[in-house]
Coordinates of C-alpha atoms in Angstrom, one line a residue:
Chain A
M1 CA 5.9 63.0 10.0
G2 CA 3.0 65.1 8.3
D3 CA 0.0 66.9 9.2
Y4 CA -3.0 65.1 9.3
P5 CA -6.3 66.5 8.0
S6 CA -8.7 67.6 10.8
R7 CA -11.8 65.1 11.9
S8 CA -14.4 66.8 11.0
V9 CA -17.3 66.0 8.5
N10 CA -16.0 68.4 5.5
A11 CA -12.4 67.6 5.6
T12 CA -11.6 69.9 3.0
A13 CA -8.6 71.0 4.4
G14 CA -6.3 67.9 4.0
D15 CA -3.5 68.0 2.3
L16 CA -3.7 65.6 -0.4
G17 CA 0.0 65.9 -1.8
V18 CA 1.5 65.0 2.1
T19 CA -1.2 62.0 3.4
P20 CA -3.3 61.4 0.3
R21 CA -4.3 58.1 2.1
H22 CA -5.6 59.9 5.4
A23 CA -7.3 62.6 3.3
Q24 CA -11.2 62.8 3.5
G25 CA -11.8 65.6 1.4
A26 CA -15.5 66.2 0.3
G27 CA -15.9 64.9 -3.5
Y28 CA -13.3 62.5 -2.8
G29 CA -15.1 59.2 -3.8
S30 CA -18.7 58.1 -2.7
S31 CA -21.0 57.5 0.1
P32 CA -18.8 57.6 3.1
S33 CA -17.8 60.9 2.8
N34 CA -21.3 62.4 1.4
H35 CA -22.3 65.3 3.0
D36 CA -25.7 64.1 3.9
E37 CA -24.9 61.2 5.9
P38 CA -21.3 61.1 8.6
P39 CA -18.7 59.0 7.7
L40 CA -18.6 55.5 9.4
G41 CA -16.0 56.1 11.8
G42 CA -18.1 59.0 13.5
G43 CA -18.5 62.5 13.2
G44 CA -21.7 64.8 14.6
A45 CA -23.4 63.8 17.3
L46 CA -23.1 60.1 19.0
P47 CA -26.7 58.0 18.0
K48 CA -28.7 56.3 20.7
K49 CA -28.6 52.6 21.6
A50 CA -31.1 50.9 19.9
R51 CA -33.2 49.8 22.6
F52 CA -34.5 46.6 20.6
S53 CA -32.2 45.4 18.2
I54 CA -31.2 41.9 16.7
E55 CA -28.2 41.8 18.6
A56 CA -30.8 41.1 21.5
G57 CA -32.9 39.0 19.8
F58 CA -29.8 36.7 18.9
R59 CA -29.2 36.7 22.4
G60 CA -32.2 36.1 23.7
L61 CA -32.5 33.1 21.1
S62 CA -28.9 31.5 22.3
T63 CA -30.1 31.6 26.0
A64 CA -33.1 30.1 25.5
S65 CA -31.3 27.5 23.7
G66 CA -29.0 27.1 26.5
A67 CA -31.9 27.0 29.0
M68 CA -33.6 24.1 27.0
V69 CA -30.8 21.9 27.6
L70 CA -31.3 22.0 31.2
V71 CA -35.1 21.5 30.8
I72 CA -34.5 18.4 28.7
I73 CA -32.3 16.8 31.2
V74 CA -34.4 17.4 34.2
A75 CA -37.9 16.2 31.6
I76 CA -35.5 12.9 31.2
A77 CA -34.8 12.6 34.5
V78 CA -38.1 13.0 35.9
F79 CA -39.7 10.5 33.7
L80 CA -36.9 8.1 34.2
I81 CA -37.7 8.2 38.0
S82 CA -41.4 8.0 37.9
K83 CA -41.3 5.1 36.0
A84 CA -38.7 3.2 37.9
V85 CA -39.3 4.0 41.3
P86 CA -43.0 1.7 41.4
A87 CA -41.2 -0.9 39.9
L88 CA -38.0 -0.7 42.6
Q89 CA -40.8 -0.7 45.1
A90 CA -42.5 -4.0 44.1
N91 CA -39.1 -5.9 43.2
T92 CA -39.0 -8.5 45.9
G93 CA -35.2 -9.2 45.3
D94 CA -32.8 -7.0 45.9
F95 CA -31.9 -4.2 42.8
F96 CA -28.0 -4.5 43.2
T97 CA -27.3 -8.0 44.0
Q98 CA -30.2 -10.0 42.5
F99 CA -29.0 -12.2 39.6
E100 CA -32.1 -12.5 37.7
W101 CA -34.1 -10.4 35.8
A102 CA -37.7 -11.5 35.9
P103 CA -40.0 -8.5 36.7
N104 CA -42.8 -9.8 34.8
E105 CA -43.9 -12.7 37.4
A106 CA -46.6 -12.3 40.2
N107 CA -43.8 -11.6 42.5
P108 CA -41.3 -9.7 40.6
S109 CA -37.3 -10.2 41.2
F110 CA -34.7 -8.5 39.4
G111 CA -31.0 -7.1 39.8
I112 CA -28.8 -5.0 37.4
A113 CA -25.5 -6.2 39.0
A114 CA -25.1 -8.8 35.9
L115 CA -26.3 -6.5 33.5
A116 CA -24.0 -3.2 34.8
F117 CA -21.2 -5.7 34.8
G118 CA -21.2 -6.8 31.2
T119 CA -22.1 -3.5 29.8
V120 CA -18.9 -2.3 31.3
L121 CA -16.8 -5.4 30.6
S122 CA -18.2 -5.4 27.0
S123 CA -16.9 -1.5 26.6
V124 CA -13.9 -2.5 28.4
I125 CA -12.5 -5.0 25.8
A126 CA -13.9 -2.7 23.2
L127 CA -11.6 0.1 24.2
I128 CA -8.4 -2.0 24.8
V129 CA -8.8 -3.3 21.8
A130 CA -9.8 -0.3 20.0
V131 CA -7.8 2.7 21.7
P132 CA -4.5 1.3 20.5
I133 CA -5.4 0.5 17.0
A134 CA -7.3 3.8 16.7
L135 CA -4.4 6.3 18.0
G136 CA -2.1 4.2 15.4
I137 CA -4.2 4.8 12.6
A138 CA -4.6 8.3 13.5
L139 CA -0.9 9.1 13.5
F140 CA -0.5 7.1 10.6
L141 CA -3.0 9.5 8.9
S142 CA -2.0 12.8 10.7
H143 CA 2.3 12.5 10.0
Y144 CA 3.0 9.2 8.4
A145 CA 1.0 8.6 5.4
P146 CA 1.6 10.9 2.4
K147 CA -1.2 13.4 1.7
R148 CA -2.7 11.3 -1.3
L149 CA -3.1 8.0 0.7
A150 CA -4.3 9.6 4.2
T151 CA -7.1 12.1 2.8
P152 CA -9.0 9.0 1.0
L153 CA -8.1 6.5 4.1
G154 CA -9.6 9.0 6.5
F155 CA -12.5 8.8 4.2
V156 CA -12.8 5.4 4.4
I157 CA -12.5 5.7 8.3
D158 CA -15.4 8.0 8.3
L159 CA -17.2 5.9 6.4
L160 CA -16.9 3.0 8.6
A161 CA -18.5 5.2 11.5
A162 CA -21.6 5.3 9.1
V163 CA -22.2 1.8 9.2
P164 CA -25.5 1.5 11.2
S165 CA -25.3 -0.3 14.5
V166 CA -27.8 -3.2 13.2
V167 CA -25.6 -4.1 10.4
F168 CA -22.5 -4.7 12.6
G169 CA -24.4 -6.8 15.1
L170 CA -25.5 -8.9 12.4
W171 CA -22.6 -9.2 10.5
G172 CA -21.1 -9.8 14.0
R173 CA -23.4 -12.7 14.7
D174 CA -23.3 -14.4 11.2
V175 CA -20.1 -13.7 9.8
F176 CA -17.5 -12.9 12.7
Q177 CA -18.8 -15.2 15.2
E178 CA -17.2 -18.4 13.4
P179 CA -13.5 -17.1 13.8
V180 CA -14.4 -15.8 17.0
R181 CA -15.3 -19.3 18.4
D182 CA -12.1 -21.1 16.8
F183 CA -10.0 -18.4 18.3
S184 CA -11.6 -18.9 22.0
I185 CA -11.5 -22.3 21.3
W186 CA -7.5 -22.0 20.6
L187 CA -7.4 -19.8 23.7
N188 CA -9.3 -22.0 25.6
K189 CA -6.7 -25.3 24.6
Y190 CA -3.5 -23.5 25.6
F191 CA -4.6 -20.5 28.0
S192 CA -7.5 -22.1 30.0
W193 CA -5.4 -21.6 33.2
I194 CA -6.0 -18.2 32.7
P195 CA -9.8 -17.3 34.2
L196 CA -10.9 -15.3 31.4
F197 CA -10.1 -18.2 29.1
G198 CA -11.1 -20.9 31.4
G199 CA -14.7 -22.9 30.9
D200 CA -15.9 -25.9 29.0
G201 CA -17.6 -24.1 26.3
P202 CA -19.8 -23.5 23.9
F203 CA -17.8 -20.5 23.0
G204 CA -18.5 -18.0 20.1
Q205 CA -21.6 -16.3 21.8
S206 CA -19.4 -14.4 24.2
I207 CA -18.7 -11.2 25.9
M208 CA -15.6 -11.6 23.9
L209 CA -17.5 -11.2 20.8
G210 CA -19.6 -8.8 21.5
G211 CA -16.7 -6.5 22.7
L212 CA -14.7 -7.2 19.9
V213 CA -18.2 -6.1 17.4
L214 CA -18.2 -3.1 19.9
A215 CA -14.1 -2.2 19.2
I216 CA -15.0 -2.2 15.6
M217 CA -17.9 0.6 15.8
V218 CA -15.8 2.5 18.3
L219 CA -13.0 2.6 16.3
P220 CA -14.1 5.6 13.7
I221 CA -15.3 7.6 15.9
V222 CA -11.5 7.4 18.3
T223 CA -9.7 7.6 15.1
S224 CA -11.1 10.4 13.5
L225 CA -11.5 12.9 16.5
S226 CA -7.6 12.0 17.4
R227 CA -6.2 12.3 13.9
E228 CA -8.3 15.8 14.0
V229 CA -6.6 16.6 17.4
F230 CA -3.3 15.4 15.9
Q231 CA -3.4 17.5 13.0
Q232 CA -3.9 20.7 14.9
T233 CA -0.3 20.7 16.8
P234 CA 1.4 23.3 16.2
G235 CA 3.7 23.1 13.2
M236 CA 6.4 25.3 14.8
N237 CA 6.2 22.9 18.3
E238 CA 7.0 19.9 15.8
E239 CA 9.8 21.6 14.2
A240 CA 11.5 22.6 18.1
A241 CA 11.7 18.6 18.8
L242 CA 12.8 18.4 15.5
A243 CA 15.4 20.8 15.6
L244 CA 16.3 19.3 19.0
G245 CA 17.3 16.3 17.7
A246 CA 14.4 14.1 17.7
T247 CA 13.6 11.6 15.3
R248 CA 9.9 11.5 14.2
W249 CA 8.3 9.1 16.8
E250 CA 10.2 11.1 19.6
M251 CA 8.9 14.6 18.2
I252 CA 5.5 12.3 18.4
R253 CA 6.0 11.6 21.6
T254 CA 7.4 15.1 22.8
A255 CA 5.3 17.5 21.0
V256 CA 1.8 15.7 19.4
L257 CA 1.0 13.3 21.9
P258 CA 1.3 15.7 25.1
Y259 CA -0.4 18.2 22.7
G260 CA -3.5 16.0 21.6
K261 CA -4.0 14.4 25.0
P262 CA -7.3 16.4 26.3
G263 CA -8.8 15.8 22.9
V264 CA -7.4 11.8 23.1
I265 CA -8.8 12.0 26.2
A266 CA -12.2 13.2 24.8
A267 CA -12.5 11.0 21.8
V268 CA -12.1 7.8 24.1
M269 CA -14.7 9.0 26.1
L270 CA -17.0 9.8 23.3
G271 CA -16.3 6.1 22.0
L272 CA -16.8 4.9 25.8
G273 CA -19.9 6.6 25.5
R274 CA -20.8 4.9 22.0
A275 CA -20.1 1.7 23.5
L276 CA -21.7 1.5 26.8
G277 CA -25.2 2.7 25.3
E278 CA -24.8 0.2 22.4
T279 CA -27.9 -1.7 21.9
I280 CA -28.4 -3.7 19.3
A281 CA -24.9 -5.1 18.3
L282 CA -24.7 -6.7 21.3
A283 CA -28.3 -7.6 21.6
L284 CA -27.4 -10.1 18.7
T285 CA -24.1 -11.0 19.5
L286 CA -24.4 -12.0 22.7
S287 CA -26.1 -14.8 24.4
V288 CA -28.4 -14.1 27.1
A289 CA -26.5 -14.7 30.7
F290 CA -27.5 -13.3 33.9
D291 CA -24.1 -13.7 36.5
I292 CA -21.0 -12.0 36.8
S293 CA -18.1 -13.8 35.0
F294 CA -14.8 -12.7 33.9
N295 CA -14.6 -15.5 31.8
L296 CA -14.5 -14.1 28.1
I297 CA -14.9 -16.5 25.6
E298 CA -17.8 -18.5 26.8
N299 CA -21.3 -17.9 25.9
G300 CA -23.2 -15.5 27.6
G301 CA -23.0 -12.0 28.7
N302 CA -25.2 -9.1 29.0
S303 CA -25.7 -5.5 28.9
V304 CA -28.0 -2.9 30.3
A305 CA -29.2 -1.8 26.6
A306 CA -29.2 -5.1 24.8
N307 CA -31.4 -6.4 28.0
I308 CA -33.7 -3.5 27.3
A309 CA -34.1 -4.3 23.9
N310 CA -34.7 -7.9 24.4
S311 CA -37.2 -7.6 27.1
F312 CA -39.4 -4.6 26.1
A313 CA -41.9 -6.3 24.1
E314 CA -43.2 -9.1 26.5
A315 CA -42.6 -6.7 29.7
N316 CA -45.5 -5.6 31.7
D317 CA -46.2 -2.4 33.6
T318 CA -43.5 -3.4 36.3
G319 CA -41.1 -5.0 33.7
R320 CA -41.1 -1.7 31.6
G321 CA -40.7 0.1 35.1
A322 CA -37.8 -2.5 35.8
L323 CA -36.0 -1.8 32.5
I324 CA -36.0 2.2 33.0
A325 CA -34.5 1.6 36.1
S326 CA -31.7 -0.1 34.7
G327 CA -31.7 2.5 32.2
L328 CA -31.5 5.0 34.7
V329 CA -28.2 2.8 36.2
L330 CA -26.8 3.2 32.6
F331 CA -27.6 6.8 32.6
A332 CA -25.5 7.3 35.9
I333 CA -22.5 5.5 34.4
T334 CA -22.3 7.5 31.5
L335 CA -22.5 10.2 33.8
V336 CA -19.7 9.3 35.9
V337 CA -17.4 8.5 32.9
N338 CA -18.0 11.7 31.5
M339 CA -17.1 13.3 34.6
T340 CA -14.0 11.1 35.3
A341 CA -13.1 12.5 31.7
R342 CA -13.5 16.2 32.5
A343 CA -11.3 16.0 36.0
I344 CA -8.9 14.6 34.0
I345 CA -8.9 17.3 31.2
Y346 CA -9.2 20.0 33.9
R347 CA -6.3 19.0 36.1
R348 CA -3.9 20.2 33.2
R349 CA -5.9 23.0 32.0
E350 CA -3.4 25.7 33.0
F351 CA -0.9 24.0 30.6
R352 CA -3.7 24.0 27.7
D353 CA -4.7 27.5 28.2
S354 CA -1.8 29.1 27.8
A355 CA -0.4 27.5 25.1
A356 CA -0.4 30.4 22.3
Chain B
M1 CA 32.9 22.9 21.2
A2 CA 31.9 25.4 18.3
K3 CA 33.1 23.9 15.0
R4 CA 33.7 25.5 11.4
I5 CA 30.8 25.6 8.9
E6 CA 32.1 25.2 5.1
A7 CA 29.3 25.5 2.3
S8 CA 30.2 25.3 -1.3
N9 CA 27.4 25.7 -4.1
V10 CA 24.4 25.0 -1.8
S11 CA 21.0 24.8 -3.9
S12 CA 17.9 24.8 -2.4
Y13 CA 14.9 23.7 -3.9
Y14 CA 11.1 23.1 -2.8
G15 CA 10.1 20.6 -5.6
A16 CA 11.2 22.6 -8.6
F17 CA 11.2 25.7 -7.3
K18 CA 14.8 26.5 -6.8
A19 CA 15.0 28.9 -3.8
I20 CA 18.8 29.6 -3.2
D21 CA 21.4 29.2 -6.4
S22 CA 24.8 28.2 -5.3
V23 CA 25.7 29.7 -1.9
S24 CA 29.1 29.0 -0.7
M25 CA 30.6 30.8 2.4
T26 CA 32.7 29.4 5.0
V27 CA 31.8 30.2 8.9
E28 CA 34.5 30.5 11.3
P29 CA 34.3 28.7 14.8
K30 CA 33.0 31.1 17.9
T31 CA 31.8 34.3 15.4
I32 CA 28.7 35.4 14.9
T33 CA 27.4 35.5 11.2
A34 CA 24.6 37.4 10.3
L35 CA 22.5 37.0 7.0
I36 CA 20.7 40.2 5.9
G37 CA 18.6 40.9 2.9
P38 CA 14.8 41.3 1.7
S39 CA 12.2 39.0 2.7
G40 CA 12.1 35.9 0.2
C41 CA 15.8 36.0 -0.8
G42 CA 16.9 32.7 0.8
K43 CA 17.9 33.5 4.0
S44 CA 15.8 31.0 6.3
T45 CA 16.3 28.5 3.6
F46 CA 19.8 28.6 3.7
L47 CA 19.9 28.5 7.1
R48 CA 17.3 25.7 7.7
S49 CA 19.7 24.0 5.2
I50 CA 22.5 24.0 7.4
N51 CA 20.9 21.9 10.2
R52 CA 18.9 19.6 7.6
M53 CA 15.7 21.2 8.5
H54 CA 15.3 22.4 5.4
E55 CA 14.2 18.7 4.0
V56 CA 11.5 18.5 6.8
L57 CA 9.2 20.1 4.3
P58 CA 7.4 17.9 1.7
N59 CA 9.5 17.8 -1.5
A60 CA 12.5 19.9 -0.1
R61 CA 15.9 18.7 -1.2
I62 CA 19.1 20.4 -1.4
E63 CA 22.3 20.2 -4.3
G64 CA 25.9 21.0 -3.1
S65 CA 27.8 20.3 -0.1
L66 CA 28.1 21.5 3.8
T67 CA 30.5 20.5 5.7
I68 CA 31.0 20.7 9.4
D69 CA 35.0 20.4 10.6
D70 CA 35.3 18.8 7.0
Q71 CA 32.4 16.3 7.8
N72 CA 29.7 16.2 5.3
I73 CA 26.6 16.8 7.0
Y74 CA 24.3 15.4 4.0
D75 CA 26.7 12.2 3.4
P76 CA 24.1 9.3 3.1
D77 CA 25.3 7.7 6.2
V78 CA 25.3 10.7 8.4
D79 CA 22.1 10.1 11.1
V80 CA 20.3 13.6 10.4
T81 CA 19.0 13.7 14.3
A82 CA 22.9 13.6 15.0
V83 CA 23.3 16.8 12.7
R84 CA 20.4 18.4 14.5
R85 CA 21.8 18.0 17.9
M86 CA 25.2 19.5 17.0
I87 CA 23.6 22.2 15.0
G88 CA 20.8 23.8 17.3
M89 CA 18.0 26.1 16.2
V90 CA 16.1 29.3 17.5
F91 CA 13.2 30.0 15.5
Q92 CA 11.4 33.1 14.7
R93 CA 8.6 32.9 16.7
P94 CA 9.2 31.7 20.6
N95 CA 8.1 28.1 20.3
P96 CA 8.2 26.6 24.0
F97 CA 6.2 23.1 24.5
P98 CA 2.7 24.6 25.6
T99 CA 2.5 21.2 27.8
M100 CA 5.5 21.6 29.5
S101 CA 6.9 23.2 32.3
I102 CA 9.7 25.9 32.4
Y103 CA 11.9 23.2 33.5
E104 CA 10.5 20.5 31.3
N105 CA 11.1 22.7 28.1
A106 CA 14.7 23.6 28.9
V107 CA 15.6 19.7 29.3
A108 CA 13.3 18.8 26.8
G109 CA 16.2 18.0 24.3
L110 CA 18.1 16.1 27.1
K111 CA 15.4 13.8 28.1
L112 CA 15.1 13.2 24.2
N113 CA 18.9 12.2 24.1
G114 CA 18.2 9.5 26.5
V115 CA 19.4 11.5 30.0
K116 CA 17.1 10.2 32.8
K117 CA 19.2 11.1 36.1
K118 CA 17.4 13.8 37.9
S119 CA 20.6 15.2 39.1
L120 CA 22.0 15.5 35.7
L121 CA 19.1 17.2 34.7
D122 CA 18.5 19.9 37.4
E123 CA 22.0 20.5 36.8
A124 CA 21.3 21.0 32.9
A125 CA 18.2 23.2 33.7
E126 CA 20.1 25.4 35.7
K127 CA 23.6 25.8 34.0
S128 CA 21.2 26.1 30.7
L129 CA 18.8 28.9 31.9
R130 CA 21.7 30.8 33.6
S131 CA 23.1 30.9 30.1
A132 CA 20.2 32.2 28.9
N133 CA 19.9 35.1 31.6
L134 CA 16.5 33.5 32.3
W135 CA 17.8 31.9 35.5
D136 CA 16.8 34.4 38.1
E137 CA 13.6 35.2 36.8
V138 CA 12.4 31.7 36.7
K139 CA 14.3 29.9 39.3
D140 CA 11.1 30.2 41.7
R141 CA 8.3 28.7 39.2
L142 CA 10.2 26.2 37.2
D143 CA 7.2 24.1 37.3
R144 CA 4.7 26.8 35.8
P145 CA 4.0 26.0 32.3
G146 CA 6.9 27.7 29.9
A147 CA 4.1 29.3 27.5
G148 CA 3.2 31.1 30.3
L149 CA 6.3 33.7 30.2
S150 CA 6.4 37.0 28.6
G151 CA 7.6 36.7 25.0
G152 CA 11.2 37.5 25.2
Q153 CA 11.3 35.1 28.0
Q154 CA 9.8 32.5 25.7
Q155 CA 12.4 33.2 23.4
R156 CA 15.4 33.0 25.8
L157 CA 13.7 29.5 27.6
C158 CA 13.8 28.3 23.9
I159 CA 17.6 29.5 23.6
A160 CA 18.2 27.4 26.9
R161 CA 16.5 24.3 25.6
T162 CA 18.7 24.5 22.5
I163 CA 22.1 25.1 23.9
A164 CA 21.0 22.7 27.0
V165 CA 22.0 20.0 24.5
E166 CA 25.9 21.5 24.3
P167 CA 25.1 21.9 20.5
Q168 CA 28.5 23.0 18.3
V169 CA 27.0 25.8 16.2
V170 CA 23.3 27.7 17.1
L171 CA 21.3 29.0 14.3
M172 CA 19.1 31.6 15.0
D173 CA 16.0 32.3 12.7
E174 CA 15.1 36.3 13.1
P175 CA 15.0 35.5 16.6
C176 CA 13.9 39.0 17.9
S177 CA 11.9 39.7 14.9
A178 CA 8.4 39.2 17.6
L179 CA 9.9 40.5 20.7
D180 CA 9.9 44.3 21.7
P181 CA 13.2 46.3 21.9
I182 CA 14.3 45.6 25.6
S183 CA 13.7 41.7 24.9
T184 CA 15.3 42.3 21.8
L185 CA 18.6 44.2 23.6
A186 CA 18.6 40.9 26.6
I187 CA 18.7 38.4 23.6
E188 CA 21.7 40.3 21.8
D189 CA 23.4 40.4 25.3
L190 CA 23.2 36.9 25.2
M191 CA 24.2 35.9 21.9
F192 CA 27.8 38.2 23.0
K193 CA 27.8 35.5 26.0
L194 CA 27.1 32.7 23.8
K195 CA 29.6 33.6 21.4
D196 CA 32.6 32.2 23.6
R197 CA 31.3 28.8 23.5
F198 CA 29.1 28.4 19.8
T199 CA 29.2 29.3 16.5
I200 CA 26.2 31.6 16.0
I201 CA 24.3 32.0 12.5
I202 CA 21.6 34.6 12.5
V203 CA 18.9 36.0 10.0
T204 CA 18.1 39.0 10.9
H205 CA 15.9 41.9 9.1
N206 CA 17.2 44.7 11.3
M207 CA 20.4 45.6 9.9
Q208 CA 21.3 47.5 13.2
Q209 CA 21.4 44.6 14.9
A210 CA 23.7 42.9 12.3
A211 CA 25.8 45.7 12.5
R212 CA 25.6 45.2 16.1
V213 CA 26.2 41.8 16.8
S214 CA 28.0 40.1 13.9
D215 CA 31.8 39.7 13.1
K216 CA 30.7 38.9 9.4
T217 CA 27.9 39.5 7.4
G218 CA 26.4 37.8 4.3
F219 CA 24.2 39.9 2.2
F220 CA 21.6 37.8 0.2
S221 CA 19.0 39.2 -2.7
I222 CA 16.9 38.1 -5.5
D223 CA 16.6 39.7 -8.9
K224 CA 12.7 39.4 -9.1
T225 CA 10.6 37.1 -7.6
G226 CA 10.8 33.7 -9.2
D227 CA 14.3 33.5 -9.2
P228 CA 16.4 31.9 -6.8
G229 CA 18.3 33.9 -4.1
R230 CA 21.7 34.6 -4.3
L231 CA 24.6 35.1 -1.8
I232 CA 25.6 38.6 -3.0
E233 CA 28.6 39.6 -0.7
Y234 CA 30.0 37.9 2.4
D235 CA 32.8 39.8 4.4
D236 CA 33.4 41.4 7.7
T237 CA 30.5 43.2 8.9
Q238 CA 32.8 46.0 9.9
K239 CA 33.4 45.8 5.9
I240 CA 29.8 45.7 4.3
F241 CA 28.5 48.3 6.4
S242 CA 31.1 50.9 5.5
N243 CA 32.7 50.2 2.1
P244 CA 30.7 47.3 0.4
T245 CA 32.2 46.1 -2.8
Q246 CA 28.7 45.4 -4.5
K247 CA 26.3 48.1 -5.7
K248 CA 23.4 46.2 -4.5
T249 CA 24.9 46.0 -1.2
E250 CA 25.3 49.3 -0.7
D251 CA 21.9 50.1 -1.9
Y252 CA 20.3 47.4 0.7
I253 CA 22.3 48.7 3.8
T254 CA 21.5 52.6 2.7
G255 CA 17.8 51.9 2.3
R256 CA 17.9 52.7 -1.6
F257 CA 16.8 48.8 -2.4
G258 CA 14.2 47.9 -5.0

């Protein structure tokens, strides 16, 4: 096309008439074409690379932050193990099968099975109840509700996440317990042939109450993360589904849900993490029992975290060690859950990564 | 198979903004019609009005009537999903479903319409991928992600996905604007081939493309920004590019626009 001006510093030769935008004539504007400094794009000899730069500083800082994670994890593990081992050695019962928690006696005897079972069962109930509702709310907010409604509603959901767990616990104990008890009695009356709803009572402070309170606590986390993920579905994929003759629900099934699946799994796992680790809400709503029972509605139930909260105050050295050992088991459970989730997400990664 | 489309006095709105004003045109079956014109003149809006994708956007609505073989697609009794099955659409940017394999993408429309039998799906996948001139390139890796193909292949996959449901009409919204010249040529060849089976309407910014592929050409334009787009001239492609009746058309195709 035209003549490009030479790239030298004093490019006065550029023909302004032909290619004015490329011309870098001296005295044409200010700093970049000053005689003293070369223009930003270069000219003159290449400068040396700085040996100590902000760049290197940031690199060091972020590497240190990354290493910090490993240090913290190792420190926690060392602490837990060093406290737990003496108590486990003093245990006269079997840590995995004993249905009892008496670590403060002269002959300490305690087992994790009932606690671990209660933890997992209450969390599973929470997820079974919360996840479908949370996904429903998330889809409503992202794809059905008019914007004027979706924004404030999303805000309210986020607000629910900010309620401290002790408040949920008190509410569950003092308010929610009554309807749950009535519902349990009704279930027991008509469905006692299902082992889950059998028993002779008393009802109310049951694993079901604990699970339902947990469900309410898990709901906002799963909802807001899923909504975020659903909203990120590329509009052009939604349009592609609609243009193929999909109804709105079919469009969601074809484009939105598959696209959001890894995110939803991550959201559910975060919710599960909260449910597994939840302490005070369960300590307040369950009535302590040490057995493995699938009965959901009779008083009873316990969890690792709730047991730690309930027993820590009157524990002696061995007792504390035993509680720390139970904490270690909880840690192991969450680890397994998280790794499973990652494995699920990882399996389909080539489909996700190749998405434009 | 292919059907005739008749638009009369179609005006499309986004909220209060009128995007196109009173467009009337008749598209004959088994022809390729090109819509050309400057950006923002409403070609795409008109195209999206033909399969009722316009109304997907919030506050979008349309006036006038659009019939396909004398059936008004905007009749309140008409099922909008049936309209979109009958009138398929290929978009500007290739948009295969990122979570699906090549095979799944090709049969996505059939699955949406309740086809479950594996043999039928297999058959349709091969047929549509062959029709889209893509079969030979992908037959050994049908289970690979559709989004892992090159841009041109992705667009042909999208065409395969569209024609797998055997529509009557195929709308193409600048299908080659994100593609390199060789992929563009591949798609143009494909259009000639598909013309035997479908009525095709294509929006394009590339006037050579319009001249190469289409039987008829419609020229859209606007007077100034904010005004609705109008159909200035609609005639045989030959005539539009050699001897247009309107001064505006002539200015545009000779590059003296604006």
